[in-house]
Amino acid sequence: MAKTASALRIRRTVDEMRAVRRSLARPVAIVPTMGALHDGHGSLVRRARAECASVVVTIFVNPLQFGEGEDFERYPRALEKDIALLEDLGTDVVFAPGVTQMYPRPIETAIDPGPLARFFEGERRSGHFRGVTTVVAKLFNIVAPDRAYFGKKDAQQLAIIRRMTSDLNMPVDIVACPIVREADGLALSSRNAYLQPADRAAAPRLYGALRFIAERAGRDGSRGDIPRAIAEATAMLAPLRPDYLAVVDRQRFEPLDAVPADGELLAIGAAFAGATRLIDNVEFGAPGRPQL
Ligand code: AMP
């Protein structure tokens, strides 16, 4: 859709955001982010720009999705730089509310992310996905987008948000965008800024291990061999410290011990590089169906 040149507008309050929304041409895209933007975010904004008449990028470090002892306080914040980048990308509106705008009083109502949050990120980060579903629902209610752009980098989050919008009849199309990686395979992440040089050098091993699992599990005749592929991939991670490696169905996010005959599968994983926790995933088709 052709972009008509218009200046970037920055809105800091819910009322201001609602007011500007009324003037936006549809379809309206939302790209929810926590800021400290990199080219992964950039790819979402470019896609939204190409497909929608108006693009709203939200920047909000959501305290509700950080557990105790996690990095909420020290999560990277770079609002001025983010705004300059978003202006270059042709964003129409940046919605960057403060915490008291989003949570003027302690929240008592939240969205239960259900069984998709039972394992992996949901198991390790108690309350994380409840914070994500709740803030995304709030942002959808404030921005009233037609389409929402999310990265496949956070694959469990994507599955949960898809399910939430479907279960609750939210009138928003969810658009999933490919993972953007560094030349050596490391998935871009705002948290990569924490990596010390030695940890940065080791970080692409997670992607390597996931590709190994996807290749093994996706190969004809390897059905049932997931535990072995995971064991071998775990050994490939050092000096990264494994958190989990698993194969899941893209919609269900339950650990699979055997590759089903059909389905859209993911090798998913998390590992520590020093104190920084990395997550990543690799898509593959079940053997017997064409690679995706
Ligand atoms: P965050 O700011 O980390 O909450 O991420 C905001 C959005 O950007 C989410 O939908 C992420 O999945 C997406 N995203 C983050 N990193 C990447 C990446 N490397 N490639 C594609 N999308 C990404």
GROMACS .gro file of C-alpha atoms and ligand atoms in nm:
model
  315
    1MET     CA    1   0.000   0.000   0.000
    2ALA     CA    2   0.141   0.338  -0.099
    3LYS     CA    3   0.282   0.543   0.183
    4THR     CA    4   0.173   0.902   0.188
    5ALA     CA    5   0.446   1.111   0.348
    6SER     CA    6   0.337   1.223   0.692
    7ALA     CA    7   0.537   1.324   0.997
    8LEU     CA    8   0.589   1.076   1.277
    9ARG     CA    9   0.360   1.149   1.569
   10ILE     CA   10   0.460   1.048   1.922
   11ARG     CA   11   0.187   0.980   2.175
   12ARG     CA   12   0.250   0.921   2.545
   13THR     CA   13  -0.099   0.882   2.688
   14VAL     CA   14  -0.391   0.651   2.619
   15ASP     CA   15  -0.624   0.943   2.544
   16GLU     CA   16  -0.378   1.097   2.298
   17MET     CA   17  -0.333   0.761   2.125
   18ARG     CA   18  -0.708   0.712   2.095
   19ALA     CA   19  -0.746   1.062   1.954
   20VAL     CA   20  -0.484   1.014   1.683
   21ARG     CA   21  -0.622   0.670   1.598
   22ARG     CA   22  -0.945   0.830   1.479
   23SER     CA   23  -0.752   1.011   1.204
   24LEU     CA   24  -0.561   0.706   1.076
   25ALA     CA   25  -0.640   0.547   0.741
   26ARG     CA   26  -0.715   0.175   0.755
   27PRO     CA   27  -0.591  -0.090   0.758
   28VAL     CA   28  -0.402   0.011   1.072
   29ALA     CA   29  -0.099  -0.199   1.173
   30ILE     CA   30   0.034  -0.235   1.525
   31VAL     CA   31   0.390  -0.348   1.594
   32PRO     CA   32   0.424  -0.404   1.969
   33THR     CA   33   0.781  -0.374   2.101
   34MET     CA   34   0.975  -0.308   2.418
   35GLY     CA   35   1.209  -0.068   2.239
   36ALA     CA   36   1.590  -0.086   2.210
   37LEU     CA   37   1.506  -0.152   1.848
   38HIS     CA   38   1.718  -0.356   1.609
   39ASP     CA   39   1.669  -0.484   1.258
   40GLY     CA   40   1.440  -0.764   1.378
   41HIS     CA   41   1.194  -0.499   1.489
   42GLY     CA   42   1.279  -0.308   1.170
   43SER     CA   43   1.168  -0.602   0.956
   44LEU     CA   44   0.828  -0.604   1.129
   45VAL     CA   45   0.782  -0.232   1.071
   46ARG     CA   46   0.887  -0.258   0.704
   47ARG     CA   47   0.640  -0.540   0.647
   48ALA     CA   48   0.363  -0.345   0.822
   49ARG     CA   49   0.450  -0.038   0.616
   50ALA     CA   50   0.427  -0.237   0.293
   51GLU     CA   51   0.093  -0.395   0.383
   52CYS     CA   52  -0.103  -0.131   0.574
   53ALA     CA   53  -0.216   0.228   0.525
   54SER     CA   54  -0.107   0.330   0.877
   55VAL     CA   55   0.162   0.195   1.109
   56VAL     CA   56   0.158   0.232   1.487
   57VAL     CA   57   0.465   0.108   1.675
   58THR     CA   58   0.428   0.071   2.049
   59ILE     CA   59   0.727   0.096   2.280
   60PHE     CA   60   0.654  -0.020   2.633
   61VAL     CA   61   0.874  -0.216   2.871
   62ASN     CA   62   0.592  -0.403   3.040
   63PRO     CA   63   0.663  -0.471   3.408
   64LEU     CA   64   0.385  -0.730   3.420
   65GLN     CA   65   0.580  -0.972   3.201
   66PHE     CA   66   0.902  -0.959   3.402
   67GLY     CA   67   0.941  -1.195   3.697
   68GLU     CA   68   1.108  -1.113   4.024
   69GLY     CA   69   1.484  -1.107   3.979
   70GLU     CA   70   1.452  -1.057   3.601
   71ASP     CA   71   1.596  -0.760   3.415
   72PHE     CA   72   1.304  -0.511   3.414
   73GLU     CA   73   1.509  -0.231   3.573
   74ARG     CA   74   1.812  -0.275   3.351
   75TYR     CA   75   1.632  -0.372   3.029
   76PRO     CA   76   1.790  -0.151   2.758
   77ARG     CA   77   1.601   0.170   2.686
   78ALA     CA   78   1.687   0.393   2.389
   79LEU     CA   79   1.378   0.599   2.308
   80GLU     CA   80   1.543   0.879   2.110
   81LYS     CA   81   1.738   0.640   1.891
   82ASP     CA   82   1.428   0.423   1.845
   83ILE     CA   83   1.223   0.721   1.733
   84ALA     CA   84   1.486   0.824   1.477
   85LEU     CA   85   1.487   0.471   1.333
   86LEU     CA   86   1.108   0.453   1.323
   87GLU     CA   87   1.091   0.788   1.147
   88ASP     CA   88   1.328   0.656   0.878
   89LEU     CA   89   1.103   0.352   0.835
   90GLY     CA   90   0.798   0.567   0.769
   91THR     CA   91   0.612   0.494   1.094
   92ASP     CA   92   0.300   0.707   1.142
   93VAL     CA   93   0.262   0.691   1.520
   94VAL     CA   94   0.482   0.584   1.810
   95PHE     CA   95   0.282   0.501   2.120
   96ALA     CA   96   0.524   0.509   2.414
   97PRO     CA   97   0.324   0.523   2.735
   98GLY     CA   98   0.475   0.534   3.083
   99VAL     CA   99   0.402   0.258   3.334
  100THR     CA  100   0.142   0.469   3.517
  101GLN     CA  101  -0.045   0.528   3.190
  102MET     CA  102  -0.077   0.155   3.130
  103TYR     CA  103  -0.125   0.062   3.494
  104PRO     CA  104  -0.274   0.361   3.678
  105ARG     CA  105  -0.362   0.124   3.962
  106PRO     CA  106  -0.268  -0.236   4.039
  107ILE     CA  107  -0.425  -0.452   3.774
  108GLU     CA  108  -0.687  -0.699   3.901
  109THR     CA  109  -0.801  -0.843   3.569
  110ALA     CA  110  -0.569  -1.039   3.344
  111ILE     CA  111  -0.580  -1.285   3.055
  112ASP     CA  112  -0.492  -1.644   3.138
  113PRO     CA  113  -0.269  -1.771   2.856
  114GLY     CA  114  -0.387  -2.128   2.919
  115PRO     CA  115  -0.209  -2.455   2.844
  116LEU     CA  116   0.014  -2.311   2.570
  117ALA     CA  117   0.206  -2.139   2.850
  118ARG     CA  118   0.258  -2.458   3.050
  119PHE     CA  119   0.606  -2.549   2.929
  120PHE     CA  120   0.931  -2.384   2.822
  121GLU     CA  121   0.924  -2.003   2.862
  122GLY     CA  122   0.598  -2.022   3.056
  123GLU     CA  123   0.736  -2.280   3.295
  124ARG     CA  124   1.064  -2.099   3.357
  125ARG     CA  125   0.927  -1.745   3.366
  126SER     CA  126   0.629  -1.766   3.599
  127GLY     CA  127   0.363  -1.511   3.504
  128HIS     CA  128   0.552  -1.400   3.194
  129PHE     CA  129   0.290  -1.495   2.935
  130ARG     CA  130   0.005  -1.371   3.153
  131GLY     CA  131   0.183  -1.035   3.144
  132VAL     CA  132   0.225  -1.058   2.768
  133THR     CA  133  -0.137  -1.154   2.688
  134THR     CA  134  -0.268  -0.886   2.921
  135VAL     CA  135  -0.056  -0.604   2.781
  136VAL     CA  136  -0.118  -0.709   2.421
  137ALA     CA  137  -0.494  -0.713   2.486
  138LYS     CA  138  -0.466  -0.366   2.640
  139LEU     CA  139  -0.264  -0.238   2.343
  140PHE     CA  140  -0.518  -0.387   2.101
  141ASN     CA  141  -0.797  -0.210   2.291
  142ILE     CA  142  -0.613   0.122   2.292
  143VAL     CA  143  -0.481   0.119   1.933
  144ALA     CA  144  -0.767  -0.078   1.770
  145PRO     CA  145  -0.544  -0.221   1.495
  146ASP     CA  146  -0.660  -0.427   1.199
  147ARG     CA  147  -0.334  -0.625   1.184
  148ALA     CA  148  -0.064  -0.699   1.440
  149TYR     CA  149   0.292  -0.788   1.345
  150PHE     CA  150   0.491  -1.028   1.562
  151GLY     CA  151   0.828  -1.199   1.516
  152LYS     CA  152   0.868  -1.575   1.496
  153LYS     CA  153   1.169  -1.528   1.725
  154ASP     CA  154   0.928  -1.551   2.020
  155ALA     CA  155   0.747  -1.854   1.884
  156GLN     CA  156   0.564  -1.954   2.202
  157GLN     CA  157   0.445  -1.596   2.248
  158LEU     CA  158   0.322  -1.597   1.888
  159ALA     CA  159   0.126  -1.921   1.940
  160ILE     CA  160  -0.029  -1.783   2.259
  161ILE     CA  161  -0.128  -1.453   2.098
  162ARG     CA  162  -0.279  -1.628   1.798
  163ARG     CA  163  -0.482  -1.846   2.032
  164MET     CA  164  -0.587  -1.550   2.248
  165THR     CA  165  -0.713  -1.346   1.952
  166SER     CA  166  -0.901  -1.648   1.818
  167ASP     CA  167  -1.047  -1.761   2.153
  168LEU     CA  168  -1.156  -1.409   2.248
  169ASN     CA  169  -1.273  -1.301   1.899
  170MET     CA  170  -1.037  -1.007   1.885
  171PRO     CA  171  -1.083  -0.844   1.543
  172VAL     CA  172  -0.710  -0.837   1.466
  173ASP     CA  173  -0.519  -1.042   1.207
  174ILE     CA  174  -0.191  -1.172   1.345
  175VAL     CA  175   0.098  -1.156   1.098
  176ALA     CA  176   0.407  -1.365   1.178
  177CYS     CA  177   0.744  -1.240   1.047
  178PRO     CA  178   1.066  -1.441   0.993
  179ILE     CA  179   1.353  -1.429   1.241
  180VAL     CA  180   1.626  -1.178   1.150
  181ARG     CA  181   1.976  -1.307   1.226
  182GLU     CA  182   2.332  -1.180   1.239
  183ALA     CA  183   2.564  -1.311   0.966
  184ASP     CA  184   2.683  -1.587   1.204
  185GLY     CA  185   2.327  -1.703   1.276
  186LEU     CA  186   2.262  -1.537   1.613
  187ALA     CA  187   1.902  -1.416   1.625
  188LEU     CA  188   1.887  -1.041   1.683
  189SER     CA  189   1.764  -0.950   2.032
  190SER     CA  190   1.770  -0.638   2.244
  191ARG     CA  191   1.930  -0.851   2.517
  192ASN     CA  192   2.230  -0.927   2.291
  193ALA     CA  193   2.358  -0.587   2.410
  194TYR     CA  194   2.438  -0.760   2.742
  195LEU     CA  195   2.675  -1.013   2.583
  196GLN     CA  196   3.043  -0.995   2.671
  197PRO     CA  197   3.274  -1.071   2.372
  198ALA     CA  198   3.339  -1.435   2.464
  199ASP     CA  199   2.968  -1.495   2.519
  200ARG     CA  200   2.885  -1.321   2.192
  201ALA     CA  201   3.130  -1.551   2.013
  202ALA     CA  202   2.963  -1.861   2.158
  203ALA     CA  203   2.605  -1.739   2.118
  204PRO     CA  204   2.544  -1.871   1.760
  205ARG     CA  205   2.585  -2.225   1.893
  206LEU     CA  206   2.223  -2.223   2.001
  207TYR     CA  207   2.111  -2.174   1.641
  208GLY     CA  208   2.356  -2.443   1.531
  209ALA     CA  209   2.214  -2.691   1.783
  210LEU     CA  210   1.856  -2.614   1.676
  211ARG     CA  211   1.937  -2.656   1.310
  212PHE     CA  212   2.096  -2.991   1.394
  213ILE     CA  213   1.778  -3.106   1.572
  214ALA     CA  214   1.554  -2.982   1.291
  215GLU     CA  215   1.766  -3.154   1.031
  216ARG     CA  216   1.773  -3.483   1.224
  217ALA     CA  217   1.409  -3.484   1.326
  218GLY     CA  218   1.291  -3.366   0.986
  219ARG     CA  219   1.478  -3.638   0.805
  220ASP     CA  220   1.287  -3.934   0.666
  221GLY     CA  221   1.321  -4.245   0.876
  222SER     CA  222   1.432  -4.065   1.193
  223ARG     CA  223   1.094  -4.079   1.362
  224GLY     CA  224   1.125  -4.152   1.730
  225ASP     CA  225   1.480  -4.029   1.755
  226ILE     CA  226   1.418  -3.688   1.908
  227PRO     CA  227   1.575  -3.762   2.250
  228ARG     CA  228   1.897  -3.871   2.082
  229ALA     CA  229   1.908  -3.565   1.855
  230ILE     CA  230   1.851  -3.343   2.159
  231ALA     CA  231   2.125  -3.515   2.358
  232GLU     CA  232   2.374  -3.466   2.074
  233ALA     CA  233   2.266  -3.106   2.021
  234THR     CA  234   2.302  -3.032   2.394
  235ALA     CA  235   2.664  -3.145   2.375
  236MET     CA  236   2.718  -2.896   2.090
  237LEU     CA  237   2.617  -2.597   2.302
  238ALA     CA  238   2.921  -2.567   2.529
  239PRO     CA  239   3.036  -2.316   2.653
  240LEU     CA  240   2.671  -2.208   2.647
  241ARG     CA  241   2.476  -2.361   2.934
  242PRO     CA  242   2.161  -2.536   2.813
  243ASP     CA  243   1.825  -2.444   2.961
  244TYR     CA  244   1.606  -2.653   2.732
  245LEU     CA  245   1.604  -2.796   2.381
  246ALA     CA  246   1.286  -2.953   2.246
  247VAL     CA  247   1.073  -3.034   1.945
  248VAL     CA  248   0.715  -2.907   1.948
  249ASP     CA  249   0.420  -2.867   1.721
  250ARG     CA  250   0.398  -2.498   1.630
  251GLN     CA  251   0.044  -2.464   1.757
  252ARG     CA  252   0.061  -2.679   2.070
  253PHE     CA  253   0.396  -2.618   2.236
  254GLU     CA  254   0.412  -2.950   2.418
  255PRO     CA  255   0.737  -3.146   2.415
  256LEU     CA  256   0.735  -3.427   2.157
  257ASP     CA  257   0.934  -3.746   2.200
  258ALA     CA  258   0.849  -3.876   1.857
  259VAL     CA  259   0.806  -3.685   1.533
  260PRO     CA  260   0.445  -3.702   1.419
  261ALA     CA  261   0.372  -3.806   1.061
  262ASP     CA  262   0.231  -3.463   0.990
  263GLY     CA  263   0.248  -3.115   1.130
  264GLU     CA  264   0.435  -2.788   1.138
  265LEU     CA  265   0.717  -2.845   1.381
  266LEU     CA  266   0.973  -2.635   1.561
  267ALA     CA  267   1.303  -2.709   1.725
  268ILE     CA  268   1.306  -2.464   2.016
  269GLY     CA  269   1.571  -2.383   2.270
  270ALA     CA  270   1.705  -2.157   2.540
  271ALA     CA  271   2.059  -2.136   2.670
  272PHE     CA  272   2.270  -1.909   2.886
  273ALA     CA  273   2.564  -1.716   2.742
  274GLY     CA  274   2.722  -1.590   3.061
  275ALA     CA  275   2.434  -1.428   3.250
  276THR     CA  276   2.230  -1.365   2.934
  277ARG     CA  277   1.953  -1.599   2.841
  278LEU     CA  278   1.914  -1.661   2.467
  279ILE     CA  279   1.608  -1.813   2.300
  280ASP     CA  280   1.570  -1.926   1.942
  281ASN     CA  281   1.387  -2.171   1.718
  282VAL     CA  282   1.405  -2.336   1.377
  283GLU     CA  283   1.099  -2.439   1.174
  284PHE     CA  284   1.074  -2.768   0.996
  285GLY     CA  285   0.809  -2.990   0.842
  286ALA     CA  286   0.741  -3.342   0.962
  287PRO     CA  287   0.912  -3.602   0.745
  288GLY     CA  288   0.685  -3.701   0.465
  289ARG     CA  289   0.568  -3.349   0.397
  290PRO     CA  290   0.756  -3.086   0.199
  291GLN     CA  291   0.993  -2.859   0.389
  292LEU     CA  292   0.831  -2.529   0.476
  293AMP     P1  293   1.054  -0.724   2.194
  293AMP     O1  294   1.087  -0.578   2.179
  293AMP     O2  295   1.171  -0.810   2.228
  293AMP     O3  296   0.934  -0.747   2.283
  293AMP     O4  297   1.010  -0.773   2.051
  293AMP     C1  298   0.907  -0.708   1.979
  293AMP     C2  299   0.872  -0.789   1.858
  293AMP     O5  300   0.986  -0.804   1.775
  293AMP     C3  301   0.825  -0.931   1.892
  293AMP     O6  302   0.716  -0.966   1.808
  293AMP     C4  303   0.946  -1.014   1.862
  293AMP     O7  304   0.916  -1.147   1.828
  293AMP     C5  305   1.005  -0.940   1.744
  293AMP     N1  306   1.147  -0.971   1.727
  293AMP     C6  307   1.244  -0.961   1.821
  293AMP     N2  308   1.361  -1.005   1.772
  293AMP     C7  309   1.337  -1.044   1.644
  293AMP     C8  310   1.418  -1.099   1.539
  293AMP     N3  311   1.548  -1.123   1.556
  293AMP     N4  312   1.358  -1.126   1.421
  293AMP     C9  313   1.226  -1.104   1.403
  293AMP     N5  314   1.145  -1.052   1.496
  293AMP    C10  315   1.199  -1.022   1.615
   0.00000   0.00000   0.00000
